[in-house]
Amino acid sequence: MLCFFTGFAQGKWEQKINENGIQVFTRKPLTGNLKELRVVCELACSKAQLIKTLQDINNYHNWIYSTRTTELLKTISPQQFIYYTVCSLPWPLKNRDLIIELTILQGTENNTFEIQAKSLPDFLPRKPDLIRVPYSSALWKVVVVNDHLLKVDYTFSVDPSGSIPVWLVNSTLATGPYHSFLNLKQQFGTE
């Protein structure tokens, strides 16, 4: 299944990767030069398993591409928390840090739910050896097919800040999310 949700803004999604049951798309946004990203895949797990994995902040480095460290900063509720993460970038680029507020919401229909992740760049003071990501926004729209299968439509946009050329960000944008979702599928024993 190629499309069962729409993304953040109008525009045509262009497929970049279609491997291992993971489809990755990019498109030009309505404003700015950095492309938006979309991942469509199925996960062989239950809603509870996916939520438990997302709540396990200390395990993020095992499946989220280029994640170096993560730390839980504040638990608002089991479905809403704020965490800090550092992402490794290849030399000569400086590593980035982000503060993310993650919220799990019931969808508009009984068999759906959403996961929103947005950056809170001013939640902590900046560190001199890292570049703070000023903006990131992710939305997971999830359909519960049954107790062991979820359909995921994930959209993401980011401003990594600093002196990374736009062409480099756009040319490598699909790689990280593809590997993250492949690792996530492996967490549930499927590829």
XYZ file of N, CA, C and O in Angstrom:
764
model
N 0.858 -1.174 0.000
C 0.000 0.000 0.000
C 0.902 1.234 0.000
O 1.743 1.402 0.849
N 0.691 2.095 -0.937
C 1.552 3.253 -1.102
C 1.110 4.428 -0.259
O 1.902 5.046 0.419
N -0.160 4.737 -0.250
C -0.591 5.974 0.407
C -1.924 5.764 1.093
O -2.888 5.383 0.451
N -1.961 6.001 2.399
C -3.247 5.986 3.076
C -3.409 7.174 3.998
O -4.403 7.281 4.683
N -2.468 8.074 4.019
C -2.580 9.336 4.746
C -1.956 10.435 3.891
O -1.100 10.177 3.070
N -2.320 11.650 4.158
C -1.637 12.762 3.504
C -0.609 13.321 4.461
O -0.700 13.142 5.663
N 0.375 14.013 3.950
C 1.451 14.561 4.770
C 1.133 15.945 5.278
O -0.019 16.375 5.315
N 2.169 16.695 5.660
C 2.018 18.013 6.269
C 1.545 19.072 5.279
O 0.754 19.917 5.609
N 2.103 19.098 4.095
C 1.846 20.192 3.173
C 1.546 19.630 1.789
O 1.747 18.464 1.532
N 1.078 20.490 0.896
C 0.792 20.052 -0.459
C 2.086 19.840 -1.215
O 3.097 20.469 -0.941
N 2.055 18.967 -2.184
C 3.233 18.688 -2.988
C 3.280 17.221 -3.340
O 2.580 16.404 -2.748
N 4.115 16.892 -4.302
C 4.204 15.526 -4.780
C 5.350 14.801 -4.090
O 6.490 15.254 -4.109
N 5.053 13.664 -3.488
C 6.073 12.841 -2.857
C 6.824 12.090 -3.939
O 6.233 11.507 -4.835
N 8.149 12.053 -3.828
C 9.013 11.352 -4.767
C 9.686 10.201 -4.029
O 10.387 10.417 -3.036
N 9.459 8.979 -4.525
C 10.024 7.813 -3.847
C 11.535 7.756 -4.014
O 12.063 7.899 -5.110
N 12.239 7.565 -2.883
C 13.696 7.473 -2.873
C 14.179 6.058 -2.569
O 15.219 5.640 -3.064
N 13.452 5.350 -1.712
C 13.826 3.987 -1.316
C 12.560 3.145 -1.246
O 11.525 3.593 -0.759
N 12.664 1.898 -1.727
C 11.580 0.921 -1.586
C 12.237 -0.442 -1.385
O 12.448 -1.187 -2.327
N 12.612 -0.720 -0.139
C 13.312 -1.961 0.202
C 12.829 -2.482 1.537
O 12.476 -1.707 2.428
N 12.844 -3.797 1.687
C 12.512 -4.452 2.959
C 11.163 -4.010 3.512
O 10.989 -3.899 4.726
N 10.215 -3.739 2.630
C 8.888 -3.325 3.069
C 8.823 -1.907 3.602
O 7.863 -1.527 4.263
N 9.847 -1.121 3.315
C 9.918 0.274 3.782
C 10.003 1.182 2.558
O 10.915 1.041 1.743
N 9.062 2.088 2.442
C 9.078 3.066 1.364
C 9.411 4.434 1.954
O 8.800 4.849 2.933
N 10.403 5.099 1.354
C 10.817 6.418 1.814
C 10.641 7.405 0.668
O 11.066 7.137 -0.457
N 9.996 8.522 0.980
C 9.701 9.561 0.002
C 10.241 10.895 0.500
O 10.352 11.105 1.704
N 10.536 11.794 -0.421
C 10.846 13.180 -0.061
C 10.047 14.096 -0.973
O 9.561 13.678 -2.031
N 9.910 15.335 -0.545
C 9.270 16.353 -1.383
C 9.744 17.726 -0.946
O 10.189 17.924 0.186
N 9.632 18.665 -1.869
C 9.967 20.050 -1.555
C 8.822 20.635 -0.736
O 7.654 20.438 -1.049
N 9.149 21.383 0.309
C 8.100 21.999 1.129
C 7.539 23.240 0.442
O 8.089 23.737 -0.534
N 6.449 23.742 1.001
C 5.866 24.981 0.477
C 6.802 26.155 0.691
O 6.856 27.070 -0.113
N 7.553 26.134 1.805
C 8.533 27.195 2.062
C 9.850 26.556 2.452
O 9.887 25.459 3.000
N 10.936 27.234 2.182
C 12.259 26.746 2.551
C 12.839 25.824 1.491
O 12.186 25.477 0.503
N 14.080 25.409 1.713
C 14.799 24.578 0.748
C 15.004 23.139 1.203
O 15.365 22.292 0.397
N 14.830 22.857 2.494
C 15.050 21.505 2.993
C 13.817 20.648 2.748
O 12.696 21.048 3.076
N 14.034 19.481 2.196
C 12.922 18.603 1.842
C 12.270 17.991 3.083
O 12.902 17.821 4.119
N 10.990 17.669 2.918
C 10.256 16.913 3.929
C 10.403 15.435 3.596
O 10.664 15.067 2.454
N 10.190 14.606 4.593
C 10.393 13.176 4.440
C 9.144 12.419 4.846
O 8.399 12.856 5.734
N 8.946 11.262 4.216
C 7.817 10.403 4.564
C 8.264 8.951 4.485
O 8.984 8.560 3.556
N 7.870 8.157 5.469
C 8.145 6.727 5.479
C 6.809 6.007 5.626
O 5.997 6.353 6.482
N 6.599 4.985 4.783
C 5.407 4.150 4.858
C 5.881 2.711 5.016
O 6.705 2.234 4.228
N 5.384 2.042 6.060
C 5.780 0.647 6.280
C 4.779 -0.033 7.198
O 3.864 0.601 7.730
N 4.976 -1.333 7.365
C 4.213 -2.110 8.324
C 5.165 -2.608 9.401
O 6.324 -2.939 9.106
N 4.679 -2.661 10.625
C 5.447 -3.196 11.744
C 4.697 -4.390 12.314
O 3.492 -4.290 12.597
N 5.379 -5.503 12.476
C 4.777 -6.720 13.015
C 4.819 -6.671 14.537
O 5.628 -7.333 15.184
N 3.958 -5.829 15.098
C 3.898 -5.674 16.548
C 2.519 -5.138 16.918
O 1.735 -4.754 16.054
N 2.266 -5.080 18.192
C 1.012 -4.505 18.687
C 1.206 -3.024 18.975
O 2.346 -2.535 19.047
N 0.116 -2.333 19.182
C 0.172 -0.928 19.586
C 0.972 -0.799 20.882
O 1.838 0.066 21.001
N 0.706 -1.680 21.841
C 1.394 -1.624 23.134
C 2.902 -1.826 22.967
O 3.699 -1.163 23.639
N 3.316 -2.729 22.070
C 4.748 -2.971 21.851
C 5.429 -1.736 21.258
O 6.535 -1.384 21.669
N 4.776 -1.090 20.279
C 5.370 0.103 19.680
C 5.483 1.216 20.720
O 6.530 1.857 20.848
N 4.419 1.430 21.489
C 4.452 2.487 22.506
C 5.525 2.192 23.551
O 6.287 3.085 23.942
N 5.644 0.948 23.979
C 6.675 0.579 24.963
C 8.069 0.863 24.401
O 8.945 1.367 25.117
N 8.280 0.585 23.117
C 9.572 0.849 22.476
C 9.859 2.343 22.443
O 10.986 2.776 22.699
N 8.850 3.147 22.150
C 9.031 4.600 22.108
C 9.240 5.189 23.498
O 9.903 6.209 23.649
N 8.686 4.560 24.509
C 8.868 5.026 25.880
C 10.242 4.628 26.444
O 10.688 5.196 27.430
N 10.912 3.681 25.806
C 12.212 3.194 26.259
C 13.328 4.076 25.688
O 14.064 3.691 24.779
N 13.436 5.279 26.217
C 14.390 6.285 25.739
C 15.825 5.746 25.730
O 16.592 6.008 24.807
N 16.182 4.978 26.751
C 17.561 4.493 26.870
C 17.954 3.503 25.772
O 19.135 3.208 25.606
N 16.978 2.996 25.025
C 17.253 2.034 23.961
C 17.282 2.697 22.576
O 17.533 2.024 21.577
N 17.041 3.989 22.481
C 16.970 4.660 21.181
C 18.245 4.486 20.357
O 18.178 4.345 19.139
N 19.401 4.499 21.006
C 20.661 4.370 20.267
C 20.763 3.031 19.538
O 21.538 2.891 18.602
N 19.956 2.045 19.943
C 19.987 0.736 19.291
C 19.183 0.692 17.995
O 19.324 -0.260 17.227
N 18.314 1.684 17.762
C 17.532 1.610 16.531
C 17.411 2.929 15.773
O 17.190 2.920 14.564
N 17.561 4.064 16.413
C 17.453 5.344 15.699
C 18.818 5.711 15.124
O 19.794 5.855 15.861
N 18.859 5.852 13.828
C 20.090 6.094 13.070
C 20.842 7.300 13.611
O 20.261 8.347 13.847
N 22.105 7.153 13.815
C 23.083 8.156 14.255
C 22.826 8.727 15.650
O 23.432 9.716 16.043
N 21.949 8.084 16.423
C 21.717 8.529 17.799
C 22.878 8.085 18.664
O 23.229 6.908 18.710
N 23.463 9.057 19.329
C 24.624 8.793 20.179
C 24.209 8.557 21.624
O 24.621 7.590 22.250
N 23.402 9.467 22.167
C 22.911 9.332 23.539
C 21.487 9.880 23.619
O 21.093 10.731 22.818
N 20.772 9.406 24.605
C 19.441 9.943 24.909
C 19.264 9.976 26.418
O 19.849 9.162 27.139
N 18.447 10.919 26.856
C 18.205 11.064 28.287
C 16.794 11.597 28.497
O 16.406 12.600 27.893
N 16.040 10.921 29.336
C 14.710 11.388 29.687
C 14.839 12.620 30.569
O 15.554 12.604 31.569
N 14.161 13.703 30.195
C 14.226 14.945 30.965
C 13.009 15.147 31.849
O 13.123 15.607 32.979
N 11.832 14.799 31.326
C 10.609 15.071 32.078
C 9.500 14.142 31.599
O 9.274 14.020 30.392
N 8.815 13.511 32.540
C 7.641 12.704 32.209
C 6.405 13.504 32.592
O 6.206 13.825 33.771
N 5.620 13.850 31.596
C 4.376 14.581 31.830
C 3.267 13.577 32.127
O 2.445 13.778 33.008
N 3.255 12.476 31.382
C 2.351 11.345 31.583
C 2.987 10.164 30.840
O 3.970 10.357 30.121
N 2.438 8.936 30.991
C 3.005 7.823 30.220
C 2.936 8.066 28.704
O 3.736 7.524 27.957
N 2.010 8.905 28.277
C 1.852 9.199 26.856
C 2.495 10.522 26.431
O 2.359 10.924 25.279
N 3.195 11.185 27.327
C 3.829 12.454 26.966
C 5.081 12.661 27.818
O 5.015 12.631 29.046
N 6.203 12.851 27.129
C 7.463 13.053 27.842
C 8.404 13.880 26.986
O 8.210 14.045 25.786
N 9.427 14.401 27.641
C 10.431 15.233 26.980
C 11.779 14.556 27.179
O 12.114 14.123 28.289
N 12.533 14.449 26.072
C 13.848 13.829 26.173
C 14.885 14.625 25.389
O 14.556 15.434 24.524
N 16.135 14.358 25.745
C 17.289 15.008 25.123
C 18.048 13.954 24.335
O 18.201 12.813 24.784
N 18.525 14.310 23.157
C 19.292 13.372 22.350
C 20.431 14.082 21.622
O 20.314 15.260 21.287
N 21.524 13.347 21.437
C 22.658 13.828 20.656
C 22.802 12.920 19.443
O 22.789 11.687 19.569
N 22.928 13.543 18.272
C 23.075 12.818 17.013
C 24.483 13.016 16.473
O 24.976 14.147 16.422
N 25.095 11.923 16.067
C 26.436 11.971 15.493
C 26.359 12.295 14.008
O 25.544 11.724 13.286
N 27.212 13.195 13.565
C 27.350 13.497 12.148
C 28.795 13.241 11.750
O 29.707 13.370 12.572
N 29.029 12.872 10.481
C 30.407 12.585 10.068
C 31.272 13.848 10.060
O 30.782 14.943 9.808
N 32.552 13.668 10.345
C 33.503 14.751 10.292
C 33.513 15.305 8.881
O 33.383 14.552 7.926
N 33.574 16.592 8.664
C 33.934 17.658 9.604
C 32.719 18.345 10.241
O 32.870 19.395 10.843
N 31.545 17.752 10.082
C 30.339 18.379 10.627
C 30.283 18.203 12.141
O 30.731 17.188 12.681
N 29.709 19.201 12.833
C 29.546 19.111 14.287
C 28.295 18.290 14.605
O 27.293 18.351 13.888
N 28.363 17.541 15.688
C 27.210 16.786 16.149
C 26.082 17.740 16.547
O 26.319 18.888 16.903
N 24.859 17.233 16.480
C 23.669 18.022 16.813
C 23.035 17.484 18.085
O 23.146 16.298 18.391
N 22.356 18.372 18.815
C 21.525 17.925 19.921
C 20.117 18.470 19.751
O 19.908 19.480 19.083
N 19.175 17.738 20.318
C 17.754 18.100 20.224
C 17.079 17.829 21.553
O 17.455 16.883 22.256
N 16.076 18.612 21.842
C 15.155 18.314 22.927
C 13.816 18.083 22.254
O 13.336 18.925 21.494
N 13.229 16.912 22.524
C 12.004 16.488 21.846
C 10.894 16.260 22.866
O 11.106 15.614 23.894
N 9.730 16.778 22.537
C 8.517 16.437 23.292
C 7.749 15.423 22.474
O 7.356 15.696 21.337
N 7.575 14.225 23.017
C 6.861 13.150 22.328
C 5.508 12.952 22.985
O 5.426 12.841 24.211
N 4.453 12.926 22.161
C 3.084 12.785 22.652
C 2.375 11.694 21.864
O 2.406 11.698 20.630
N 1.750 10.764 22.572
C 0.988 9.680 21.952
C -0.491 10.012 22.117
O -0.964 10.219 23.244
N -1.213 10.063 20.998
C -2.614 10.476 21.002
C -3.500 9.420 20.363
O -3.114 8.789 19.361
N -4.700 9.243 20.896
C -5.692 8.380 20.253
C -6.117 9.047 18.945
O -6.295 10.257 18.890
N -6.253 8.261 17.888
C -6.661 8.797 16.597
C -8.143 9.094 16.542
O -8.883 8.879 17.513
N -8.591 9.578 15.411
C -9.999 9.932 15.236
C -10.879 8.703 15.103
O -12.070 8.769 15.324
N -10.284 7.565 14.740
C -11.028 6.306 14.670
C -10.433 5.345 15.690
O -9.269 5.461 16.076
N -11.235 4.362 16.121
C -10.803 3.448 17.184
C -9.529 2.689 16.853
O -8.752 2.371 17.740
N -9.302 2.382 15.596
C -8.151 1.568 15.232
C -6.944 2.417 14.807
O -6.047 1.923 14.143
N -6.926 3.689 15.197
C -5.806 4.552 14.832
C -5.240 5.259 16.061
O -5.941 5.448 17.056
N -3.977 5.629 15.964
C -3.375 6.510 16.963
C -2.258 7.292 16.290
O -1.838 6.958 15.180
N -1.827 8.355 16.938
C -0.786 9.218 16.405
C 0.309 9.421 17.446
O 0.042 9.386 18.645
N 1.500 9.632 16.936
C 2.634 9.964 17.780
C 3.224 11.247 17.217
O 3.589 11.291 16.040
N 3.251 12.285 18.037
C 3.805 13.566 17.611
C 5.116 13.792 18.351
O 5.206 13.555 19.550
N 6.118 14.238 17.598
C 7.414 14.558 18.202
C 7.842 15.912 17.672
O 8.011 16.075 16.470
N 7.968 16.880 18.567
C 8.373 18.221 18.138
C 9.517 18.716 19.002
O 9.630 18.373 20.182
N 10.373 19.523 18.394
C 11.540 20.011 19.128
C 11.168 21.164 20.046
O 10.270 21.949 19.764
N 11.885 21.220 21.162
C 11.780 22.306 22.137
C 13.189 22.884 22.301
O 13.878 22.601 23.279
N 13.658 23.687 21.345
C 15.068 24.086 21.315
C 15.538 24.907 22.511
O 16.733 24.924 22.812
N 14.635 25.547 23.222
C 15.044 26.400 24.341
C 14.776 25.775 25.714
O 14.869 26.446 26.734
N 14.458 24.477 25.733
C 14.143 23.802 26.990
C 15.376 23.693 27.894
O 15.249 23.726 29.117
N 16.559 23.553 27.290
C 17.826 23.478 28.028
C 18.812 24.476 27.436
O 18.722 24.801 26.248
N 19.774 24.912 28.228
C 20.830 25.761 27.663
C 21.621 24.992 26.599
O 21.771 23.779 26.676
N 22.148 25.731 25.635
C 22.943 25.120 24.577
C 24.319 24.725 25.104
O 24.854 25.347 26.015
N 24.891 23.692 24.482
C 26.239 23.235 24.831
C 27.203 23.720 23.756
O 26.909 23.647 22.568
N 28.369 24.204 24.141
C 29.286 24.813 23.179
C 29.839 23.851 22.133
O 30.177 24.266 21.032
N 29.920 22.566 22.443
C 30.499 21.610 21.498
C 29.469 20.981 20.565
O 29.812 20.132 19.741
N 28.196 21.387 20.673
C 27.120 20.829 19.851
C 26.320 21.951 19.193
O 26.261 23.059 19.707
N 25.686 21.634 18.082
C 24.779 22.584 17.441
C 23.357 22.146 17.747
O 22.976 20.991 17.488
N 22.580 23.038 18.334
C 21.199 22.754 18.693
C 20.322 22.787 17.440
O 20.342 23.728 16.662
N 19.539 21.749 17.244
C 18.580 21.705 16.147
C 17.419 22.619 16.527
O 16.738 22.377 17.529
N 17.181 23.699 15.756
C 16.157 24.658 16.146
C 14.730 24.218 15.825
O 13.779 24.709 16.421
N 14.598 23.285 14.876
C 13.250 22.867 14.481
C 13.277 21.428 13.984
O 14.096 21.064 13.148
N 12.392 20.628 14.514
C 12.093 19.308 13.962
C 10.663 18.971 14.326
O 10.175 19.354 15.395
N 10.005 18.274 13.419
C 8.624 17.883 13.648
C 8.382 16.549 12.968
O 8.673 16.385 11.780
N 7.883 15.591 13.727
C 7.566 14.268 13.191
C 6.147 13.906 13.591
O 5.688 14.255 14.685
N 5.473 13.217 12.701
C 4.119 12.735 12.982
C 4.002 11.306 12.475
O 4.253 11.030 11.304
N 3.675 10.410 13.382
C 3.390 9.018 13.028
C 1.875 8.879 13.016
O 1.225 9.136 14.031
N 1.316 8.471 11.894
C -0.099 8.101 11.836
C -0.125 6.586 11.703
O 0.437 6.030 10.764
N -0.759 5.943 12.676
C -0.685 4.486 12.769
C -2.083 3.889 12.731
O -2.977 4.335 13.448
N -2.240 2.878 11.878
C -3.474 2.100 11.809
C -3.189 0.740 12.423
O -2.236 0.059 12.026
N -4.014 0.349 13.398
C -3.895 -0.964 14.016
C -4.687 -1.938 13.146
O -5.915 -1.912 13.140
N -3.978 -2.769 12.386
C -4.638 -3.745 11.514
C -5.185 -4.890 12.350
O -6.336 -5.312 12.176
N -4.353 -5.404 13.258
C -4.771 -6.425 14.224
C -3.800 -6.380 15.395
O -2.983 -5.466 15.481
N -3.871 -7.375 16.277
C -3.023 -7.375 17.476
C -1.541 -7.521 17.176
O -0.708 -7.329 18.067
N -1.189 -7.871 15.931
C 0.212 -8.123 15.595
C 0.688 -7.375 14.363
O 1.732 -7.703 13.811
N -0.079 -6.372 13.914
C 0.319 -5.663 12.699
C -0.157 -4.210 12.743
O -1.324 -3.933 12.985
N 0.795 -3.300 12.500
C 0.507 -1.875 12.428
C 0.932 -1.357 11.064
O 1.972 -1.762 10.538
N 0.150 -0.444 10.501
C 0.545 0.282 9.294
C 0.947 1.685 9.723
O 0.175 2.377 10.396
N 2.145 2.088 9.338
C 2.704 3.356 9.782
C 2.901 4.285 8.592
O 3.413 3.879 7.553
N 2.474 5.524 8.768
C 2.761 6.598 7.812
C 3.413 7.706 8.632
O 2.764 8.357 9.451
N 4.711 7.893 8.416
C 5.544 8.784 9.224
C 5.993 9.949 8.346
O 6.517 9.736 7.251
N 5.776 11.170 8.822
C 6.258 12.349 8.106
C 7.173 13.137 9.033
O 6.981 13.158 10.253
N 8.182 13.785 8.425
C 9.227 14.429 9.215
C 9.790 15.621 8.458
O 9.996 15.563 7.247
N 10.042 16.687 9.198
C 10.760 17.828 8.637
C 11.713 18.345 9.705
O 11.452 18.223 10.904
N 12.851 18.911 9.242
C 13.885 19.332 10.182
C 14.685 20.489 9.606
O 14.832 20.608 8.387
N 15.179 21.310 10.496
C 16.199 22.297 10.167
C 17.395 21.934 11.039
O 17.383 22.184 12.247
N 18.449 21.307 10.461
C 19.573 20.860 11.274
C 20.478 21.986 11.758
O 21.330 21.764 12.601
N 20.310 23.185 11.222
C 21.087 24.356 11.598
C 22.566 24.168 11.280
O 23.000 23.123 10.828
N 23.310 25.208 11.486
C 24.744 25.135 11.239
C 25.095 25.197 9.767
O 24.279 25.557 8.930
N 26.311 24.811 9.457
C 26.827 24.989 8.107
C 26.791 23.703 7.282
O 27.781 23.323 6.676
N 25.659 23.015 7.284
C 25.496 21.852 6.421
C 24.871 22.333 5.121
O 23.809 22.958 5.145
N 25.497 22.070 3.973
C 24.897 22.499 2.714
C 23.524 21.852 2.499
O 23.339 20.670 2.779
N 22.563 22.636 2.028
C 21.202 22.148 1.785
C 21.229 20.933 0.859
O 20.528 19.947 1.090
N 22.064 20.974 -0.187
C 22.114 19.864 -1.138
C 22.542 18.575 -0.440
O 22.054 17.487 -0.768
N 23.433 18.670 0.564
C 23.896 17.485 1.268
C 22.782 16.918 2.147
O 22.552 15.707 2.166
N 22.083 17.784 2.847
C 20.959 17.336 3.673
C 19.928 16.645 2.796
O 19.479 15.529 3.093
N 19.532 17.293 1.705
C 18.505 16.741 0.830
C 18.932 15.422 0.174
O 18.114 14.525 -0.008
N 20.219 15.303 -0.167
C 20.675 14.101 -0.858
C 20.788 12.894 0.070
O 20.762 11.756 -0.381
N 20.918 13.131 1.372
C 21.072 12.026 2.317
C 19.865 11.869 3.252
O 19.878 11.015 4.135
N 18.832 12.653 3.034
C 17.683 12.691 3.949
C 16.992 11.342 4.121
O 16.544 11.008 5.210
N 16.918 10.541 3.080
C 16.180 9.273 3.141
C 16.939 8.179 3.883
O 16.337 7.248 4.414
N 18.255 8.270 3.941
C 19.085 7.198 4.489
C 18.812 6.917 5.963
O 18.564 5.777 6.342
N 18.880 7.934 6.798
C 18.699 7.742 8.236
C 17.347 7.150 8.603
O 17.284 6.141 9.327
N 16.238 7.739 8.129
C 14.927 7.171 8.466
C 14.736 5.744 7.946
O 14.137 4.911 8.622
N 15.279 5.445 6.758
C 15.182 4.074 6.250
C 15.840 3.113 7.239
O 15.254 2.106 7.638
N 17.066 3.419 7.648
C 17.780 2.535 8.573
C 17.114 2.491 9.947
O 17.082 1.431 10.592
N 16.548 3.612 10.396
C 15.838 3.613 11.677
C 14.637 2.681 11.641
O 14.429 1.886 12.562
N 13.844 2.753 10.576
C 12.670 1.883 10.491
C 13.062 0.430 10.260
O 12.396 -0.480 10.768
N 14.146 0.183 9.536
C 14.641 -1.188 9.380
C 15.072 -1.729 10.741
O 14.721 -2.862 11.103
N 15.787 -0.929 11.514
C 16.188 -1.347 12.872
C 14.978 -1.558 13.758
O 14.951 -2.503 14.571
N 13.969 -0.707 13.631
C 12.749 -0.845 14.427
C 12.050 -2.146 14.082
O 11.603 -2.883 14.969
N 11.968 -2.473 12.793
C 11.356 -3.742 12.393
C 12.122 -4.911 12.997
O 11.523 -5.894 13.444
N 13.436 -4.814 13.037
C 14.252 -5.873 13.616
C 14.037 -5.988 15.125
O 14.141 -7.072 15.686
N 13.723 -4.867 15.795
C 13.405 -4.906 17.233
C 12.214 -5.819 17.485
O 12.127 -6.458 18.536
N 11.307 -5.893 16.501
C 10.108 -6.728 16.642
C 10.278 -8.073 15.968
O 9.313 -8.821 15.795
N 11.502 -8.367 15.519
C 11.776 -9.680 14.936
C 11.375 -9.829 13.484
O 11.191 -10.946 13.019
N 11.213 -8.699 12.761
C 10.840 -8.787 11.348
C 11.752 -7.899 10.531
O 12.261 -6.895 11.004
N 11.952 -8.281 9.290
C 12.727 -7.460 8.365
C 11.966 -7.316 7.071
O 11.212 -8.139 6.689
